[in-house]
Amino acid sequence: MWYKNNELITSPFTNFTNGNTNSRNGSLIIPATNITDEGFYTCVLKNDLGSVTSMAAWIDVQFAPAILLGSTSISRTVIENTTISLQCESTGDPSPAFTWTKDGLLIDASSYISRSPHLNEIILRNITSTTAGFYVCIATNLIGNASSRPMEIVVYTKPRILSAPVSTNTLAGSMVSLICSGSGTPLPNITWLFNGNPTPGANQSAIQLVNVDSTKTGNYQCLFQNNAGSTISAIAKLFVYTIPLVRISDNQLQVPLGKAIVLTCNASSIPIPTSVTWMKNNTNLAALPYDITFNTLNGSIATSTLRINASRHEDAGFYNCIMSNIYRNASSKAANVIILESPWSVQNVQISVVTSSSLMVSWDAPIFTGNTPLTNYTVSVTNANNNRLVQIPCTSSLTSNGCIVSPTTTSTNITGLLSDSRYNIQIWASNIIGDSGKELASETTDETNPGSAVRNLYALGYNSTSIRIAWKPPSIPNGRIKYLLYQWLDYPVNASKDASTLIYDGEDTSFDSENLEENKNYFYQVVPYNIKYGLTGPNSIIVNGTTHEDVPSSAPINVTVTQTSTRSISIWWQPVPLRDRNGVILKYKITYYSSKWMHENSLQVDGSKTTAILDKLIPFTTYNITITAATVIGYGPISNSIFANTSQSSPDVSPVLQHVIVVNNNSAQVFWQLIPERERNGIILGYHIMFNNTKFGFVDNRTIFVNQTTSNANGRSIIAMNLKYFSMYQVSLTAFTIAGAGPYSVKKSIQTLESVPSAPPTDFTTTPGTLAATSIVIKWSPPPQTNQNGIITQYKLLYTLTAIHGINGTVVMLRNVTQYTIYNLNPSSNYSIQIAAGTALGFGPYHKPIVHLTSLAVKPSITQSPQSITAAAGTDITLECRATGDPIPTVQWLNNNWPIVPVYETISRPGYGKLLIKNSNAGDNGTYQCRFTNIKAVVTSNIAIVKVNDGNTTNFCLGEVISNMRWPKTYSGYTATTLCPRSAIGNATRSCKLDTNGNPIWTNIDTTNCESATYAEVSALNQRLDTQRANASEFAINTLSLATRNRTLYGGDIVAAVSVLTKLNEVTETITEPE
């Protein structure tokens, strides 16, 4: 009997046959097997003695896969950026393998998830529009395969902006179109927003605004909406502006010359005008020195004023202002500015109809009357002979005192003039502003008979037979004249010329009458007459002259002298007494003499004078003075001597400036020779020394008295102190008496020496640096030129934290620069900053401190994270990261969340990190990050995953990082070598071998060749012990003891220590403890 799963099978396909007398065979046939036939089958044999059951046989029925529709996903609609899973369940034996396709293309198996042997799913994460499509699940086993119905995935995507409206500025009254477009599934609806509020009826991709005004100014956006969400565009700003409306204060403005011109211009617009341009006759006035102001009133009206404080002729013209906002400009009407001026000069002045007492003058009106009517003309008459103004009348005059005529009169007749006199005629025009220039014309009046008799007539006998008659011309000659000289022997009664003799007719004013009787008295009269017309003038008085003169018999009397100046003396006297004259005194001779200087001279004076001035004398000198009178015969006796002194004067010459020597950086010694006594002109009281500073353009005048100077063999000297440092001086000097100073000497030049500056730098300012929390930009200008005291070659910058008391600040020495940036400062801290300038001799005073508060610190911000990378073994890998912050953060690399071991090459700068993995291997696999740190925060970058693929690993020990050493992939049976840890020098080794199962494994690390840096001195002890033997033992023991305090020792350290101990045993005695 056959059993399935311990249940009797009643199938008709069972059969038993006999083999022999002792055996029987049985078989079970299952046609067209199916899954229900699967199970454990046993055969039970029975006889009379009992039954026996065979071992169970398992029948595994295998069949092709069949997709179970009830548990397999169907088509669906999803929103982007969500996650969905697709499941597929299938029957089949053996269990089927599942594959998925999308739109007929195989999907990467890495996204499959096996929930059970018959249930598989794929998870679609972060769904995008590319996820949409038809997905099919395929189940396959050895028997066959089956495919699911296509599962359609429809992805709804949130609207995206394809084009946003663009901001624009437009003129009021214009038409504006704003356009936007977007995409999305399903197609989104559009709503236009104005200042955040929906605009009714605006649901198309374009909105058109007609005849815009300021109410349309605002923010416009497109709102796109569908089942997946909504998206709003960036703001497009629409600004509606207007053209400025400009008005000027005056259409026409009349301004007197020299008075102020003020024009005002107002304008309004949207936006309000921000600038103004004034024009004159279409010329821009911006570059000219006009006073132009620009202001706004109540934020809505712009106003500008053009002011010319003192108007000039050329300021006349047409003025307009142009107001501009950021979009457009407009001009006001033109204002006509008329300058009211004094008239120009009259034209074509002519003089005619000239008589001996009158003349006619005429002129043409001025070409330019000064933009205002003339008020009158003025005619001024001046006698050219004595330059006196003549107040005489003229025809048509508006005044009785002078000559002023109406503006319509251009000629006048001037009367009451003197004959034969030259007159200067000036004519000018006037208006309400002032007078024109004066035009000059000159003319001489006609001649007539002389108006007066000759003057100072006298007759003087020269000897016994001749008399000289002399006179002066009439005071009113009235033209060119001659003289008639009459002579009588007896005094004429009633001045009758009947008995006279005409002895002279000519132009000379003297005549010698000769061949006269000796010791005879003669009478004379002179009559002048006009040569041109022959008209005679008045008769002179009658004078007489006598012959037989002689030299005076006495000297002039009552002689007195008075100082007139430093180089002159005035002298007065009375003539020789009449009884002693012996004739007419014709002249005097004054003799003066200085015995000190051997200076002698004389002066002749006309006999009619009784006073004289002796000049060109030597100042500060005593003169001996005498006087004598002379007739025609000769000089009489000399007067008694009288003594007179000239007063002191300034010296004639300057001291001789010998040399000027620089004593120190602001002092100089001046040496000069004394003035010769002859040229001193008095007592030298002192000296004026002029120090002309040519560098700074000022003069330092110093007065030095004699008792303040130092006498030496060649003259005198003085040390001048407190000169300006590092300056070129031109030095000269002059001497002075009580009367004043003489001329200055020839100049000599000196250069004073450098010193430290006497003033700090100027224009000292601080501003935040690029990193405002940790840097300060400092700017300054050199000290004033007059305080530099030399060549500025350096600066000294001192800055201190004001919160830290009692600690010296930081000093920065700078070259000749005027800007410096301080870095690495503390955030949110007050710094006291000072600056001093320096020359080659040192530094001057510090500038008054400026306290600068640095900004708050800014935490690090990652700008670049390291990027994950998959690389083939043996290639070089570079990872980089960057961050900003204030202070600029430092960087630390992490490997698998731990600080990276120092087996990799790293490059670190503030705000930047670079990791180099050279000859990469599987030991470099893992996660890598940058950790940026400043005082504000610690920030870690995103993780970068490094995966090194190595396709050849059979019988290789894979590379790894262990014990601060990086080991390369090594074939079994070989030894790897790598650098010792950074705290040691040398190379470590390690072998790769096969274990008992034939798998490659690493052996322990051998650091025998690794030696710590601290053991470098230990290695040198052997040589010292060789040379100094036992004397160096104590030093060796101490050195070895110090080096072994660090219990982290490498194999090389131990080898070195053992070598030293061995050497110590060789060079020191062994002491055996007594028994």
Short mmCIF file of N, CA and C in Angstrom, two decimals, residues 932-998:
data_model
loop_
_atom_site.label_atom_id
_atom_site.label_comp_id
_atom_site.label_asym_id
_atom_site.label_seq_id
_atom_site.Cartn_x
_atom_site.Cartn_y
_atom_site.Cartn_z
N PHE A 932 34.72 72.42 10.95
CA PHE A 932 35.20 73.80 11.01
C PHE A 932 34.87 74.40 12.37
N THR A 933 35.83 75.08 12.94
CA THR A 933 35.68 75.59 14.31
C THR A 933 36.15 77.04 14.39
N ASN A 934 35.33 77.90 14.98
CA ASN A 934 35.80 79.20 15.47
C ASN A 934 35.15 79.43 16.82
N ILE A 935 35.37 80.61 17.40
CA ILE A 935 34.91 80.84 18.77
C ILE A 935 33.40 80.89 18.85
N LYS A 936 32.73 81.01 17.70
CA LYS A 936 31.27 81.10 17.71
C LYS A 936 30.61 79.73 17.71
N ALA A 937 31.15 78.79 16.96
CA ALA A 937 30.48 77.49 16.84
C ALA A 937 31.42 76.49 16.18
N VAL A 938 30.99 75.22 16.23
CA VAL A 938 31.65 74.13 15.52
C VAL A 938 30.64 73.57 14.53
N VAL A 939 31.02 73.49 13.27
CA VAL A 939 30.11 73.04 12.21
C VAL A 939 30.79 71.92 11.43
N THR A 940 30.03 70.87 11.15
CA THR A 940 30.58 69.71 10.43
C THR A 940 29.94 69.64 9.05
N SER A 941 30.76 69.33 8.07
CA SER A 941 30.28 69.26 6.69
C SER A 941 29.46 67.99 6.46
N ASN A 942 28.88 67.90 5.27
CA ASN A 942 28.21 66.66 4.87
C ASN A 942 29.22 65.53 4.76
N ILE A 943 28.72 64.31 4.86
CA ILE A 943 29.60 63.13 4.79
C ILE A 943 29.94 62.84 3.34
N ALA A 944 31.22 62.56 3.11
CA ALA A 944 31.67 62.06 1.81
C ALA A 944 32.04 60.58 1.99
N ILE A 945 31.49 59.73 1.18
CA ILE A 945 31.78 58.29 1.26
C ILE A 945 32.84 57.96 0.22
N VAL A 946 33.94 57.38 0.71
CA VAL A 946 35.02 56.96 -0.19
C VAL A 946 34.94 55.44 -0.31
N LYS A 947 34.79 54.98 -1.54
CA LYS A 947 34.74 53.55 -1.80
C LYS A 947 35.80 53.20 -2.83
N VAL A 948 36.74 52.36 -2.39
CA VAL A 948 37.83 51.95 -3.27
C VAL A 948 37.54 50.54 -3.76
N ASN A 949 37.37 50.39 -5.05
CA ASN A 949 37.10 49.08 -5.66
C ASN A 949 38.42 48.41 -6.04
N ASP A 950 38.55 47.16 -5.57
CA ASP A 950 39.77 46.40 -5.88
C ASP A 950 39.33 45.05 -6.44
N GLY A 951 39.53 44.84 -7.72
CA GLY A 951 39.10 43.59 -8.37
C GLY A 951 40.10 42.46 -8.25
N ASN A 952 41.22 42.71 -7.63
CA ASN A 952 42.25 41.68 -7.53
C ASN A 952 42.64 41.55 -6.07
N THR A 953 41.92 40.70 -5.31
CA THR A 953 42.19 40.55 -3.87
C THR A 953 42.60 39.14 -3.49
N THR A 954 42.58 38.23 -4.46
CA THR A 954 42.93 36.83 -4.15
C THR A 954 44.36 36.74 -3.67
N ASN A 955 44.53 36.07 -2.50
CA ASN A 955 45.85 35.88 -1.87
C ASN A 955 46.52 37.21 -1.51
N PHE A 956 45.77 38.25 -1.38
CA PHE A 956 46.31 39.55 -0.95
C PHE A 956 45.80 39.88 0.46
N CYS A 957 46.68 40.43 1.29
CA CYS A 957 46.25 41.10 2.52
C CYS A 957 45.83 42.52 2.12
N LEU A 958 44.60 42.87 2.44
CA LEU A 958 44.10 44.16 1.99
C LEU A 958 44.72 45.30 2.78
N GLY A 959 44.82 46.47 2.11
CA GLY A 959 45.36 47.66 2.77
C GLY A 959 44.50 48.08 3.95
N GLU A 960 45.13 48.63 4.98
CA GLU A 960 44.40 49.09 6.16
C GLU A 960 45.20 50.16 6.87
N VAL A 961 44.51 50.91 7.74
CA VAL A 961 45.14 51.93 8.57
C VAL A 961 45.05 51.45 10.01
N ILE A 962 46.19 51.25 10.62
CA ILE A 962 46.23 50.74 12.00
C ILE A 962 47.47 51.28 12.67
N SER A 963 47.35 51.56 13.96
CA SER A 963 48.48 52.04 14.78
C SER A 963 49.14 53.26 14.16
N ASN A 964 48.31 54.16 13.61
CA ASN A 964 48.80 55.40 13.01
C ASN A 964 49.75 55.13 11.87
N MET A 965 49.56 54.01 11.20
CA MET A 965 50.36 53.68 10.01
C MET A 965 49.40 53.15 8.94
N ARG A 966 49.73 53.45 7.69
CA ARG A 966 48.89 53.07 6.56
C ARG A 966 49.63 52.01 5.76
N TRP A 967 48.96 50.81 5.71
CA TRP A 967 49.62 49.66 5.09
C TRP A 967 49.03 49.41 3.70
N PRO A 968 49.90 49.21 2.71
CA PRO A 968 49.41 48.95 1.36
C PRO A 968 48.97 47.49 1.19
N LYS A 969 48.16 47.22 0.19
CA LYS A 969 47.78 45.84 -0.15
C LYS A 969 49.04 45.06 -0.50
N THR A 970 49.16 43.86 0.11
CA THR A 970 50.41 43.10 -0.05
C THR A 970 50.07 41.64 -0.35
N TYR A 971 50.78 41.07 -1.29
CA TYR A 971 50.58 39.67 -1.69
C TYR A 971 51.14 38.75 -0.62
N SER A 972 50.48 37.60 -0.42
CA SER A 972 50.92 36.65 0.60
C SER A 972 52.34 36.20 0.30
N GLY A 973 53.11 36.10 1.40
CA GLY A 973 54.51 35.71 1.26
C GLY A 973 55.45 36.90 1.13
N TYR A 974 54.87 38.11 1.07
CA TYR A 974 55.69 39.32 0.93
C TYR A 974 55.59 40.18 2.19
N THR A 975 56.55 41.08 2.32
CA THR A 975 56.60 41.99 3.47
C THR A 975 56.32 43.41 3.00
N ALA A 976 55.43 44.07 3.72
CA ALA A 976 55.08 45.48 3.39
C ALA A 976 55.91 46.43 4.24
N THR A 977 56.27 47.53 3.67
CA THR A 977 57.04 48.58 4.38
C THR A 977 56.25 49.88 4.32
N THR A 978 56.19 50.60 5.45
CA THR A 978 55.53 51.91 5.48
C THR A 978 56.26 52.80 6.46
N LEU A 979 55.97 54.08 6.40
CA LEU A 979 56.61 55.04 7.31
C LEU A 979 56.14 54.82 8.73
N CYS A 980 57.09 55.01 9.66
CA CYS A 980 56.72 54.95 11.07
C CYS A 980 55.74 56.08 11.38
N PRO A 981 55.03 56.01 12.52
CA PRO A 981 54.17 57.13 12.91
C PRO A 981 54.96 58.43 12.96
N ARG A 982 54.26 59.54 12.85
CA ARG A 982 54.94 60.83 12.73
C ARG A 982 55.80 61.18 13.93
N SER A 983 55.55 60.56 15.06
CA SER A 983 56.37 60.84 16.24
C SER A 983 57.70 60.12 16.20
N ALA A 984 57.91 59.35 15.15
CA ALA A 984 59.16 58.59 15.02
C ALA A 984 59.70 58.75 13.62
N ILE A 985 60.95 58.32 13.46
CA ILE A 985 61.57 58.33 12.15
C ILE A 985 61.91 56.90 11.78
N GLY A 986 61.97 56.64 10.45
CA GLY A 986 62.30 55.30 9.99
C GLY A 986 61.11 54.64 9.35
N ASN A 987 61.23 53.30 9.11
CA ASN A 987 60.19 52.52 8.45
C ASN A 987 59.82 51.32 9.31
N ALA A 988 58.51 50.99 9.30
CA ALA A 988 58.02 49.78 9.96
C ALA A 988 57.73 48.73 8.88
N THR A 989 57.75 47.47 9.31
CA THR A 989 57.49 46.38 8.36
C THR A 989 56.42 45.46 8.91
N ARG A 990 55.82 44.66 7.98
CA ARG A 990 54.74 43.75 8.35
C ARG A 990 54.59 42.76 7.20
N SER A 991 54.41 41.51 7.53
CA SER A 991 54.34 40.46 6.50
C SER A 991 52.91 40.01 6.28
N CYS A 992 52.66 39.53 5.05
CA CYS A 992 51.38 38.92 4.69
C CYS A 992 51.63 37.42 4.46
N LYS A 993 50.85 36.57 5.18
CA LYS A 993 51.02 35.11 5.01
C LYS A 993 49.65 34.44 4.93
N LEU A 994 49.67 33.15 4.56
CA LEU A 994 48.44 32.38 4.49
C LEU A 994 48.24 31.61 5.77
N ASP A 995 46.98 31.61 6.28
CA ASP A 995 46.73 30.82 7.50
C ASP A 995 46.49 29.37 7.12
N THR A 996 46.09 28.57 8.10
CA THR A 996 45.93 27.12 7.86
C THR A 996 44.83 26.82 6.87
N ASN A 997 43.90 27.78 6.71
CA ASN A 997 42.82 27.58 5.73
C ASN A 997 43.16 28.16 4.37
N GLY A 998 44.39 28.67 4.25
CA GLY A 998 44.80 29.24 2.96
C GLY A 998 44.34 30.67 2.75
#
